[in-house]
mmCIF file of C-alpha atoms and ligand atoms in Angstrom:
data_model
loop_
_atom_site.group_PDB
_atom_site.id
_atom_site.type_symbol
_atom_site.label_atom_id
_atom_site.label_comp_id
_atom_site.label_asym_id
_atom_site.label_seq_id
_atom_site.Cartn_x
_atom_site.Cartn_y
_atom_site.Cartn_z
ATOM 1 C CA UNK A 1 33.037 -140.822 45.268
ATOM 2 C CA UNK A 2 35.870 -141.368 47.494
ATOM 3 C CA UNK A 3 36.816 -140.029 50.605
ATOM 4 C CA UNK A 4 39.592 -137.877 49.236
ATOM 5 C CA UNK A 5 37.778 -136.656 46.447
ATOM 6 C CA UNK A 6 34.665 -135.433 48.412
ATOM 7 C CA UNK A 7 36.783 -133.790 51.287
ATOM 8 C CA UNK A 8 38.363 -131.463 48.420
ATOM 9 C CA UNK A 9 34.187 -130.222 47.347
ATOM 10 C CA UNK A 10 34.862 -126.668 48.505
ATOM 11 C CA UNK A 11 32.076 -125.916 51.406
ATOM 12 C CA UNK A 12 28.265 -124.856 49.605
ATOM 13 C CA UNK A 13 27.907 -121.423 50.339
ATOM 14 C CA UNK A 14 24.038 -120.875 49.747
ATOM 15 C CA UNK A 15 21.884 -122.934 51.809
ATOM 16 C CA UNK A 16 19.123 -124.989 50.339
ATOM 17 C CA UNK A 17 16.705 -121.873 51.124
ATOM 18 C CA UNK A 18 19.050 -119.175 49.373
ATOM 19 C CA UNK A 19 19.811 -120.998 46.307
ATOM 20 C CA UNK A 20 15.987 -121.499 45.428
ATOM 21 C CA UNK A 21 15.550 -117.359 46.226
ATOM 22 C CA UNK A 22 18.423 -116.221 44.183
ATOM 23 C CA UNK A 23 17.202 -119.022 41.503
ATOM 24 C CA UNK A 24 13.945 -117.287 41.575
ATOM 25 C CA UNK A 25 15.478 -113.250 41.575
ATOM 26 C CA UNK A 26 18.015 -114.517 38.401
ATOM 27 C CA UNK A 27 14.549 -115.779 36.309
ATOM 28 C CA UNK A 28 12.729 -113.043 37.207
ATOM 29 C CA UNK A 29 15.563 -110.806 36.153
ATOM 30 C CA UNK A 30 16.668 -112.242 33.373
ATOM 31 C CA UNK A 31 15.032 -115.104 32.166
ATOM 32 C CA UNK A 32 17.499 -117.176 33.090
ATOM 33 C CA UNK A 33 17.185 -121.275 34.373
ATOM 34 C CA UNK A 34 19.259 -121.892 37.481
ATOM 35 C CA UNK A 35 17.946 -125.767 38.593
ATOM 36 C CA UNK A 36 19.907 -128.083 40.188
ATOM 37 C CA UNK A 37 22.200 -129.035 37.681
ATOM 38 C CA UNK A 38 23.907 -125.372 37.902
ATOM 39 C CA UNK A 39 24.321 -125.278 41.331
ATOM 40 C CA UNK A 40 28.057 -125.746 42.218
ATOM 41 C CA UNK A 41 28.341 -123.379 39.445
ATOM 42 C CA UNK A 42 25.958 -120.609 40.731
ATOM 43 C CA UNK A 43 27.778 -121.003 44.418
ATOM 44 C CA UNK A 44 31.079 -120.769 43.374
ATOM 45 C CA UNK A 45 30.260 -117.208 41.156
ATOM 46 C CA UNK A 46 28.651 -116.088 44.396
ATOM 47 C CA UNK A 47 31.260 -116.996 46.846
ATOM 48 C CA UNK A 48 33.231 -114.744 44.425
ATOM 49 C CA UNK A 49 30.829 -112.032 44.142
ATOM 50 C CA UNK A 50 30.406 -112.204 48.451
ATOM 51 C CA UNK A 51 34.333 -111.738 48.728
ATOM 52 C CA UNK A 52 33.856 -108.721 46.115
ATOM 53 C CA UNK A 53 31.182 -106.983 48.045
ATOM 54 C CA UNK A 54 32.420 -107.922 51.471
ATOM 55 C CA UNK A 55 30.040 -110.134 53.017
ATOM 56 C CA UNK A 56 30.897 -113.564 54.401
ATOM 57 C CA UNK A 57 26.722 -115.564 54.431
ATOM 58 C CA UNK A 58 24.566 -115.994 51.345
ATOM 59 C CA UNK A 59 21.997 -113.964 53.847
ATOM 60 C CA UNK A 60 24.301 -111.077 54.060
ATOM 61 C CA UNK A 61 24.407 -111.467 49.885
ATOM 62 C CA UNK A 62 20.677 -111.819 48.780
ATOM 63 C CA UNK A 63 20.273 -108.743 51.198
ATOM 64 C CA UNK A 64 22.496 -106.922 49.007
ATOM 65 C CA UNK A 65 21.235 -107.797 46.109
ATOM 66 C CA UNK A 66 17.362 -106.963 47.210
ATOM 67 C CA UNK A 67 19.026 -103.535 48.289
ATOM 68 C CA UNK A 68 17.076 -100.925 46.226
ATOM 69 C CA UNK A 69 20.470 -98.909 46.261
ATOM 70 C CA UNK A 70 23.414 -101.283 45.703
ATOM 71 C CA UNK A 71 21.109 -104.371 44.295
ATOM 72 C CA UNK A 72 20.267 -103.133 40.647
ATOM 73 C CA UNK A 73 24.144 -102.865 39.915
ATOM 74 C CA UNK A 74 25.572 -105.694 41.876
ATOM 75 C CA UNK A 75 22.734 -107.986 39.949
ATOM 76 C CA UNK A 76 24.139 -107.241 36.948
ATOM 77 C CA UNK A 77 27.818 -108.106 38.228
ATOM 78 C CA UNK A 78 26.160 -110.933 39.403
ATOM 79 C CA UNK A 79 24.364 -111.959 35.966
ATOM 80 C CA UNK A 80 28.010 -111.195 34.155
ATOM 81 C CA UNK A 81 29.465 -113.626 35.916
ATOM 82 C CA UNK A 82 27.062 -116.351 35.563
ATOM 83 C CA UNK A 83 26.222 -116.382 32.098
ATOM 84 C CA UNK A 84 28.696 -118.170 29.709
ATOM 85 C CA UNK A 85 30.385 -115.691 27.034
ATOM 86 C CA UNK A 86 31.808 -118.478 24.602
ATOM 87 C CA UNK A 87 31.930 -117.258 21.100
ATOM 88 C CA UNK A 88 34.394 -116.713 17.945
ATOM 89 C CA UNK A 89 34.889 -114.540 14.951
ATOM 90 C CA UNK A 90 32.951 -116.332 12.117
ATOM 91 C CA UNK A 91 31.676 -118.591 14.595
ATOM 92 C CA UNK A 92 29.392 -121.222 12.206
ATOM 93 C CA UNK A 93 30.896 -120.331 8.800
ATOM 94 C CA UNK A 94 27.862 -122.843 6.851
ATOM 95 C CA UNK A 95 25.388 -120.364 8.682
ATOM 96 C CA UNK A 96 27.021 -116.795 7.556
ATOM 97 C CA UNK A 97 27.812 -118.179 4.317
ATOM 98 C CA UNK A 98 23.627 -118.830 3.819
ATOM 99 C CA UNK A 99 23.022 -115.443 5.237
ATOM 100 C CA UNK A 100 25.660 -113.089 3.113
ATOM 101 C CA UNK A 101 24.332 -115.633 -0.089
ATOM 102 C CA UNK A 102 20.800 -115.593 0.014
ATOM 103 C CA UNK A 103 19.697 -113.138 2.827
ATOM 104 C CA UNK A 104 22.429 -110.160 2.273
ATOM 105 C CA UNK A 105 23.129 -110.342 -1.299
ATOM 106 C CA UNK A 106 19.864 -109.961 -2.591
ATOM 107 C CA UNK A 107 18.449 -107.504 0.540
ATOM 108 C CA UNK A 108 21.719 -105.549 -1.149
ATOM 109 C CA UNK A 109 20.715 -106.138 -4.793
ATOM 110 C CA UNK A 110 17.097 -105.176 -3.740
ATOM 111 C CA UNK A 111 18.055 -101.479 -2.262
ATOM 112 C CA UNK A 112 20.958 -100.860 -3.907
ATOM 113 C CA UNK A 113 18.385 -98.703 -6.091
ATOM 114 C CA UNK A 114 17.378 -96.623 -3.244
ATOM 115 C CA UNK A 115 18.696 -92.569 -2.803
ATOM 116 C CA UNK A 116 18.909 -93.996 0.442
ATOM 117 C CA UNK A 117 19.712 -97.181 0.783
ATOM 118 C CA UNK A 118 19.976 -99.115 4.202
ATOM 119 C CA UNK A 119 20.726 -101.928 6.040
ATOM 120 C CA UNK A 120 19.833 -102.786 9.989
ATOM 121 C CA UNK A 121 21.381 -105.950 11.276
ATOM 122 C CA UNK A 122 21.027 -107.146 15.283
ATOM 123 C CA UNK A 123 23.177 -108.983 17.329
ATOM 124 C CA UNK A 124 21.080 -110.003 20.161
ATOM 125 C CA UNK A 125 23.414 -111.758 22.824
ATOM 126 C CA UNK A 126 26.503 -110.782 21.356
ATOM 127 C CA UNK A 127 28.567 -111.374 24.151
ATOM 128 C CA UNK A 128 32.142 -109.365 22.994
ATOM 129 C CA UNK A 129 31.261 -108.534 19.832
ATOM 130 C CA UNK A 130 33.241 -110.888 17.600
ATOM 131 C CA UNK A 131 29.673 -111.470 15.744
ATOM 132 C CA UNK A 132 28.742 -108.800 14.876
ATOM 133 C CA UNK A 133 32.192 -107.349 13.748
ATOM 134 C CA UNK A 134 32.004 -110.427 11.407
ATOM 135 C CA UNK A 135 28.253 -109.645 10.047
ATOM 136 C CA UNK A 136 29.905 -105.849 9.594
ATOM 137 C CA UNK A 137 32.651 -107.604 7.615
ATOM 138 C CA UNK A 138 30.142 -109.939 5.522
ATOM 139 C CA UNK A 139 28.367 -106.396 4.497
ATOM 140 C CA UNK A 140 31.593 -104.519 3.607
ATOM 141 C CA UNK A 141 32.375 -107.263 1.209
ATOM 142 C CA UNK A 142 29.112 -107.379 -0.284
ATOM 143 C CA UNK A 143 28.524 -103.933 -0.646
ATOM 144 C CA UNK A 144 32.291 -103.189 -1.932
ATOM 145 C CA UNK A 145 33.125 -100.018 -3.532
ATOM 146 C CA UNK A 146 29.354 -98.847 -2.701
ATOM 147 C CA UNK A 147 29.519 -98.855 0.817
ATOM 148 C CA UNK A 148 29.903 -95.278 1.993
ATOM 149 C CA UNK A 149 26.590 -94.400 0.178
ATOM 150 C CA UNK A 150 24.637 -97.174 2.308
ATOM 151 C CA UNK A 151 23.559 -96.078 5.890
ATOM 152 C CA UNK A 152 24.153 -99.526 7.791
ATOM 153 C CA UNK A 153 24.000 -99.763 11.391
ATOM 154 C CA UNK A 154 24.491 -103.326 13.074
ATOM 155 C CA UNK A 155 23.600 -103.723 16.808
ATOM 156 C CA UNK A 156 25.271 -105.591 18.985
ATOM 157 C CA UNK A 157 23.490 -106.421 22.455
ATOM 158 C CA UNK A 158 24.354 -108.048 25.801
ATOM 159 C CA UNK A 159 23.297 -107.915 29.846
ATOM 160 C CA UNK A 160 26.959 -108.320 30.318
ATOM 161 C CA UNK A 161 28.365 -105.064 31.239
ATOM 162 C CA UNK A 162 32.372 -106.581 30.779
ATOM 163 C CA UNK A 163 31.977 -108.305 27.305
ATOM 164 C CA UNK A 164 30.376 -105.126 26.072
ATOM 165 C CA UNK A 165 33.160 -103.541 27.171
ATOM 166 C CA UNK A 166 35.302 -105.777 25.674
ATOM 167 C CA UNK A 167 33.087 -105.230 22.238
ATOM 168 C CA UNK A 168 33.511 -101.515 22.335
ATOM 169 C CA UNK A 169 37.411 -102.212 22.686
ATOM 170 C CA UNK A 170 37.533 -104.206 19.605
ATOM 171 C CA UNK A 171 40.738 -105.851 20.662
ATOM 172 C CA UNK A 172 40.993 -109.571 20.541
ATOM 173 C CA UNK A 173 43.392 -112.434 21.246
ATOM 174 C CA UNK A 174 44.276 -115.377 18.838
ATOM 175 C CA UNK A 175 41.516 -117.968 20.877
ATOM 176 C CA UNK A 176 39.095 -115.547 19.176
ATOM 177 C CA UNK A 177 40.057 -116.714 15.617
ATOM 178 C CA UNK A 178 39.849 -120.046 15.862
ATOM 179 C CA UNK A 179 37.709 -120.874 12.532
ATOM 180 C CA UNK A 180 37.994 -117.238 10.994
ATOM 181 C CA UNK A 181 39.579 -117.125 7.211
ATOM 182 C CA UNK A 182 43.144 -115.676 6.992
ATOM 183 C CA UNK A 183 41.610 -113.289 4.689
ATOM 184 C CA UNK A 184 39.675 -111.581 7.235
ATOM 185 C CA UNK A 185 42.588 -111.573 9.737
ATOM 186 C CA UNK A 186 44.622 -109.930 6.904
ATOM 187 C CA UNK A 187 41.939 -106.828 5.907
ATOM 188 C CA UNK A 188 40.216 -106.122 9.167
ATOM 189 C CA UNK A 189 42.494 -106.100 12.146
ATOM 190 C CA UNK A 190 45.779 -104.348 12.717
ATOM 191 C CA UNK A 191 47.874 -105.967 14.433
ATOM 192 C CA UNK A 192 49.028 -104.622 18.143
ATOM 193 C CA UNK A 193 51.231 -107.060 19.292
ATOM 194 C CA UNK A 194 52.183 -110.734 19.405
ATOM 195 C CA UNK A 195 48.652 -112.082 20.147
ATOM 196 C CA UNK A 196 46.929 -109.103 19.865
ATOM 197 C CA UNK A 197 44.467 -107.985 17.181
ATOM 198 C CA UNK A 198 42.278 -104.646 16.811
ATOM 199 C CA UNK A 199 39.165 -104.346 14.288
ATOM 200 C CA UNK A 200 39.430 -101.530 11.627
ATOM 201 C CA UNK A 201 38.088 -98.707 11.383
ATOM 202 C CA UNK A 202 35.710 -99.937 8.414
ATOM 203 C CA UNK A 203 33.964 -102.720 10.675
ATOM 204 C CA UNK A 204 33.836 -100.562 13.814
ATOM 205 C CA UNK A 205 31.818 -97.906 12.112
ATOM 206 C CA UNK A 206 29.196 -99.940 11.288
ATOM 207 C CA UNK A 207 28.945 -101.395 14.806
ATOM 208 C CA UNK A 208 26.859 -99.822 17.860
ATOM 209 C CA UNK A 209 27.194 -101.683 21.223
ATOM 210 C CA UNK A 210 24.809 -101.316 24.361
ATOM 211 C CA UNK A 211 23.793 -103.335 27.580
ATOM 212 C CA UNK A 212 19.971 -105.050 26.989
ATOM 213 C CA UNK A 213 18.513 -107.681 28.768
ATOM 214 C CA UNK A 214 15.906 -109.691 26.925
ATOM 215 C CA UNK A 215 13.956 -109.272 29.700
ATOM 216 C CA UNK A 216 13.627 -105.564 29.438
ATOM 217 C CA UNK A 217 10.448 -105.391 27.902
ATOM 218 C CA UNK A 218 10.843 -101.576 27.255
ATOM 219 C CA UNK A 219 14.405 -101.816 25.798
ATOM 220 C CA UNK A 220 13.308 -104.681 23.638
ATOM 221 C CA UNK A 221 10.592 -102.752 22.356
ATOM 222 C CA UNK A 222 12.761 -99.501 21.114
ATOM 223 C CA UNK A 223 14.377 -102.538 19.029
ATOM 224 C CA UNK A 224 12.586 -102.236 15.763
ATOM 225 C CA UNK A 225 13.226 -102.149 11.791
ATOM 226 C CA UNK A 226 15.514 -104.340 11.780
ATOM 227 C CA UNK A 227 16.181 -106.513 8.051
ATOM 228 C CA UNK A 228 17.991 -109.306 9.908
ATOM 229 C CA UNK A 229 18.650 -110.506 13.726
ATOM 230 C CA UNK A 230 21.282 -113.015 15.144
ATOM 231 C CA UNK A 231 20.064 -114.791 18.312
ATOM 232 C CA UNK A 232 22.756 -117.345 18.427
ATOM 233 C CA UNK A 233 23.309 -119.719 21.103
ATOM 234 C CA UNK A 234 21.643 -117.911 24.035
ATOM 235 C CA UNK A 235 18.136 -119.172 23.487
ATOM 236 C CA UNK A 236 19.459 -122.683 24.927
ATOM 237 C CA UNK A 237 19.837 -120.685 28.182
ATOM 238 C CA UNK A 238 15.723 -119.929 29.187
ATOM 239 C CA UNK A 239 13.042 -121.969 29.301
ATOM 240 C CA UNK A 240 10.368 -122.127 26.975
ATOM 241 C CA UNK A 241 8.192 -119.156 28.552
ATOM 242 C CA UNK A 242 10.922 -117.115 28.207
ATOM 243 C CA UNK A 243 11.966 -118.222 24.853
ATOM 244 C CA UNK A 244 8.767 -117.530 23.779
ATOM 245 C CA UNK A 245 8.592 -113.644 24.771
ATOM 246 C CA UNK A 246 11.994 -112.933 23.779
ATOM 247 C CA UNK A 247 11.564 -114.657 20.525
ATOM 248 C CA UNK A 248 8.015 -112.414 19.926
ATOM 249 C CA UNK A 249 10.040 -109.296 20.535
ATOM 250 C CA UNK A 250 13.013 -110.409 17.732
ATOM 251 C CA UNK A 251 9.445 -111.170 15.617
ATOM 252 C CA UNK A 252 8.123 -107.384 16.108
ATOM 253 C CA UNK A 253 11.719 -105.871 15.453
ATOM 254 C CA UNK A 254 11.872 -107.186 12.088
ATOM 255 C CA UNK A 255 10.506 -105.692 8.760
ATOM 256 C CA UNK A 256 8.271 -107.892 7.180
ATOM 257 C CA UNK A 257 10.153 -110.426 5.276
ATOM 258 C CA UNK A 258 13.061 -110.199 7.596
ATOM 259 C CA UNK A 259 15.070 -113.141 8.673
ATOM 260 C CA UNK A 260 16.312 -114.610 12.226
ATOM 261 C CA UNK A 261 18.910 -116.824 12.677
ATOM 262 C CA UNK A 262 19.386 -118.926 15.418
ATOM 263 C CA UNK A 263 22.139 -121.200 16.611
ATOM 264 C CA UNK A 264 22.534 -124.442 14.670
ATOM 265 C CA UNK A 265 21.695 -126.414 17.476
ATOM 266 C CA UNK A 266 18.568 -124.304 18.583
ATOM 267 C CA UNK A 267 15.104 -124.651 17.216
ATOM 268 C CA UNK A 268 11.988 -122.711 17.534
ATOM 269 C CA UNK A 269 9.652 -125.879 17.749
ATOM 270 C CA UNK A 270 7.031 -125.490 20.228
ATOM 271 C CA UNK A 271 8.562 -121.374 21.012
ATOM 272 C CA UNK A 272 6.799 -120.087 18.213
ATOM 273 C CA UNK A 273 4.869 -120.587 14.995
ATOM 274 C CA UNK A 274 5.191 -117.057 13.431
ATOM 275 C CA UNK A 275 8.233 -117.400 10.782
ATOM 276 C CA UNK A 276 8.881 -119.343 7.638
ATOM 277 C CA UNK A 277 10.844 -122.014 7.838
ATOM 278 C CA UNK A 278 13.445 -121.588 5.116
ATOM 279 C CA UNK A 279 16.194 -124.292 4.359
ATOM 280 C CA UNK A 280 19.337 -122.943 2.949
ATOM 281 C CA UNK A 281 22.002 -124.965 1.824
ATOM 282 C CA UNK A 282 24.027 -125.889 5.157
ATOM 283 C CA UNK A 283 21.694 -123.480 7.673
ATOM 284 C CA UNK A 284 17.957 -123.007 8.444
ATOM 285 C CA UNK A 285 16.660 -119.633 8.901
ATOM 286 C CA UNK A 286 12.670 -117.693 10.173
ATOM 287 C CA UNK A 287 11.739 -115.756 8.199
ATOM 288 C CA UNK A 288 8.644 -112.799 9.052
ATOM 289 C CA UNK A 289 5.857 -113.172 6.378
ATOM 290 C CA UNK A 290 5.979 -110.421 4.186
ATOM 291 C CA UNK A 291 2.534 -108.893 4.542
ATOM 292 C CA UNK A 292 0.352 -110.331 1.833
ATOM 293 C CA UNK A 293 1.882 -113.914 2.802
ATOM 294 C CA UNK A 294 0.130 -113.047 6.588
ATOM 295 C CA UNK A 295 -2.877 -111.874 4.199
ATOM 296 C CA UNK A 296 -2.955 -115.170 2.330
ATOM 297 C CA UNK A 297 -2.688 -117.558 5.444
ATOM 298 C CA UNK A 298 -5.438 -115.356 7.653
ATOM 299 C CA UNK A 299 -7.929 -115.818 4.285
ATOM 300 C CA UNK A 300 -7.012 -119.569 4.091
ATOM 301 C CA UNK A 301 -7.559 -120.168 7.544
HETATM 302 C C1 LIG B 401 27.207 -118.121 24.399
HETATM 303 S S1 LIG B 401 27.105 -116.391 24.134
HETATM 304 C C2 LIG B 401 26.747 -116.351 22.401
HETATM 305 C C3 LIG B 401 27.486 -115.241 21.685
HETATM 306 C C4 LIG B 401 27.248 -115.171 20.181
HETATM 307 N N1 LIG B 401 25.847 -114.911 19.887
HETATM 308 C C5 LIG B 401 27.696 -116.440 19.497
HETATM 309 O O1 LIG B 401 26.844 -117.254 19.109
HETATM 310 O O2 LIG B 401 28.891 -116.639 19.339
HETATM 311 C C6 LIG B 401 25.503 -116.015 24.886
HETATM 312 C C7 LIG B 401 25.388 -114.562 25.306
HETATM 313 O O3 LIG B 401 24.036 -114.302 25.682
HETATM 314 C C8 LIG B 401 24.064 -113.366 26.730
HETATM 315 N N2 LIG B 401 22.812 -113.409 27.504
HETATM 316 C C9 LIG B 401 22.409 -114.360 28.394
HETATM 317 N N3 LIG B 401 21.240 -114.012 28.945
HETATM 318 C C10 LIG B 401 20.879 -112.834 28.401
HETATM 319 C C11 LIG B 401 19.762 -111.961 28.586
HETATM 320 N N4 LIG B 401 18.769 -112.244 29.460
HETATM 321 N N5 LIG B 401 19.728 -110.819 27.872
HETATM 322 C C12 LIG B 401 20.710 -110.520 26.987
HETATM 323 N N6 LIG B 401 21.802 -111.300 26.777
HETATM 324 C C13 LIG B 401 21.884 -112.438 27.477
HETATM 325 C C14 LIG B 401 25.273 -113.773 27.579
HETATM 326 O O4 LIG B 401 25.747 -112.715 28.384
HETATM 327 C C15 LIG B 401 26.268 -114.213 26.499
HETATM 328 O O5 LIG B 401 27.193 -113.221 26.198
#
């Protein structure tokens, strides 16, 4: 590195001492891996967070954040502005295309017989909400004409207080589209400006946001019943401990026989052995056993 280059490095502001202690507060919070590798990134969101609050040491900081008054909510500022919020409406179209063909169509074809027929879909890490207003949009078109008789709620979850926010909004600009299918654009959104898009009505019903933290055993918990749930691309964030409780939590909130899909480039090798593998054409999805497959493997073991 030259001379030049290294004078412009702005000035660490977390000693050696405070980065490992706020490293260790942001696991135990959250799940969430801050080595080496993130630390420029971890003391430039602090240095950000300390002009925020006032304080000019990363002493002054961690007391703040240990504060049993002001800590709890300036964590979560904290976590919002460390964690990374990239995502798009029909974000992976190969994967949604497997899931409306062979997980929604036939869950659909299989209650449509119901007096009461239902659907419960999870976004877990859905950041501001662009997938799960496109899962909403997959089930309008498959249930068509049917839809007000089918009682459908879709979750969408996140620690991050501002892209829930953003969620509950439901406005978006055009970086948000990038991938999505003109036909979309044209039936869900009205239009509010130049670069500015609003869901419909018809999506936003179906959607419910809230704050959760994986790491909230007790919120994760209430999570239950659910026929499908979305972890995309926020697995790749915790290590495999962590992985491996939050992935037994999206295992207990599914019905038998309900699917989770993960990002493309995730796996659940070595996290957990409890789902099916299935291949679809173009995506891989777990699937729970359905109970007499559990049944089957406990007598054959
Ligand atoms: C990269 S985004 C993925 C968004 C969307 N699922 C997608 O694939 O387009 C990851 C999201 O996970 C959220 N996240 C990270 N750690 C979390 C935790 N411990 N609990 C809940 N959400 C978390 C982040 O705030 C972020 O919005």
């Amino acid at each position: 590195m030259t001379q030049a280059l290294r004078a412009k490095a702005p000035p660490a502001v977390l000693t050696d001492d405070e980065f490992h202690r706020l490293g260790e507060l942001l696991y135990d919070r959250s799940g969430l891996v801050f080595g080496p590798p993130k630390r420029r990134l971890l003391d430039s969101r602090v240095a950000r967070r300390m002009a925020a609050v006032g304080v000019d040491t990363g002493a002054a900081y961690l007391d703040i954040l240990l504060s049993p008054h002001q800590g709890p909510g300036e964590l979560l500022e904290l976590l919002d502005a460390v964690t990374t919020h990239e995502t798009s409406f029909f974000r992976n179209r190969p994967q949604l295309n497997a899931f409306r063909q062979y997980v929604l169509a036939p869950l659909v074809d299989r209650q449509r017989a119901s007096s009461h027929p239902r659907l419960r879909i999870w976004s877990a890490g859905c950041s501001s909400g662009e997938e799960p207003y496109s899962l909403a949009m997959l089930v309008l078109e498959v249930l068509g004409d049917d839809a007000p008789r089918w009682d459908v709620r879709i979750f969408g979850t996140d620690l991050a207080r501002s892209v829930i926010e953003k969620a509950r909004h439901g406005e978006y600009g055009r970086y948000s589209f990038r991938g999505t299918p003109a036909y979309y654009v044209q039936k869900y959104f009205d239009v509010q400006g130049p670069d500015r898009f609003r869901v419909t009505d018809g999506p936003r019903r179906l959607v419910t946001f809230d704050l959760l933290n994986f790491q909230d055993e007790v919120g994760m918990a209430r999570m239950q019943g659910f026929h499908v749930v979305f972890c995309r691309n926020a697995l790749i964030y915790f290590d495999r401990p962590a992985k491996k409780r939050f992935v037994a939590h999206f295992y207990r909130s599914l019905v038998p026989g309900g699917h989770l899909f993960i990002g493309h480039s995730e796996s659940l090798h070595g996290v957990s052995d409890a789902f099916k593998l299935i291949h679809f054409p173009g995506a891989l999805a777990y699937q729970k056993p359905q109970a007499h497959d559990v049944t089957e493997h406990t007598h054959g073991t």
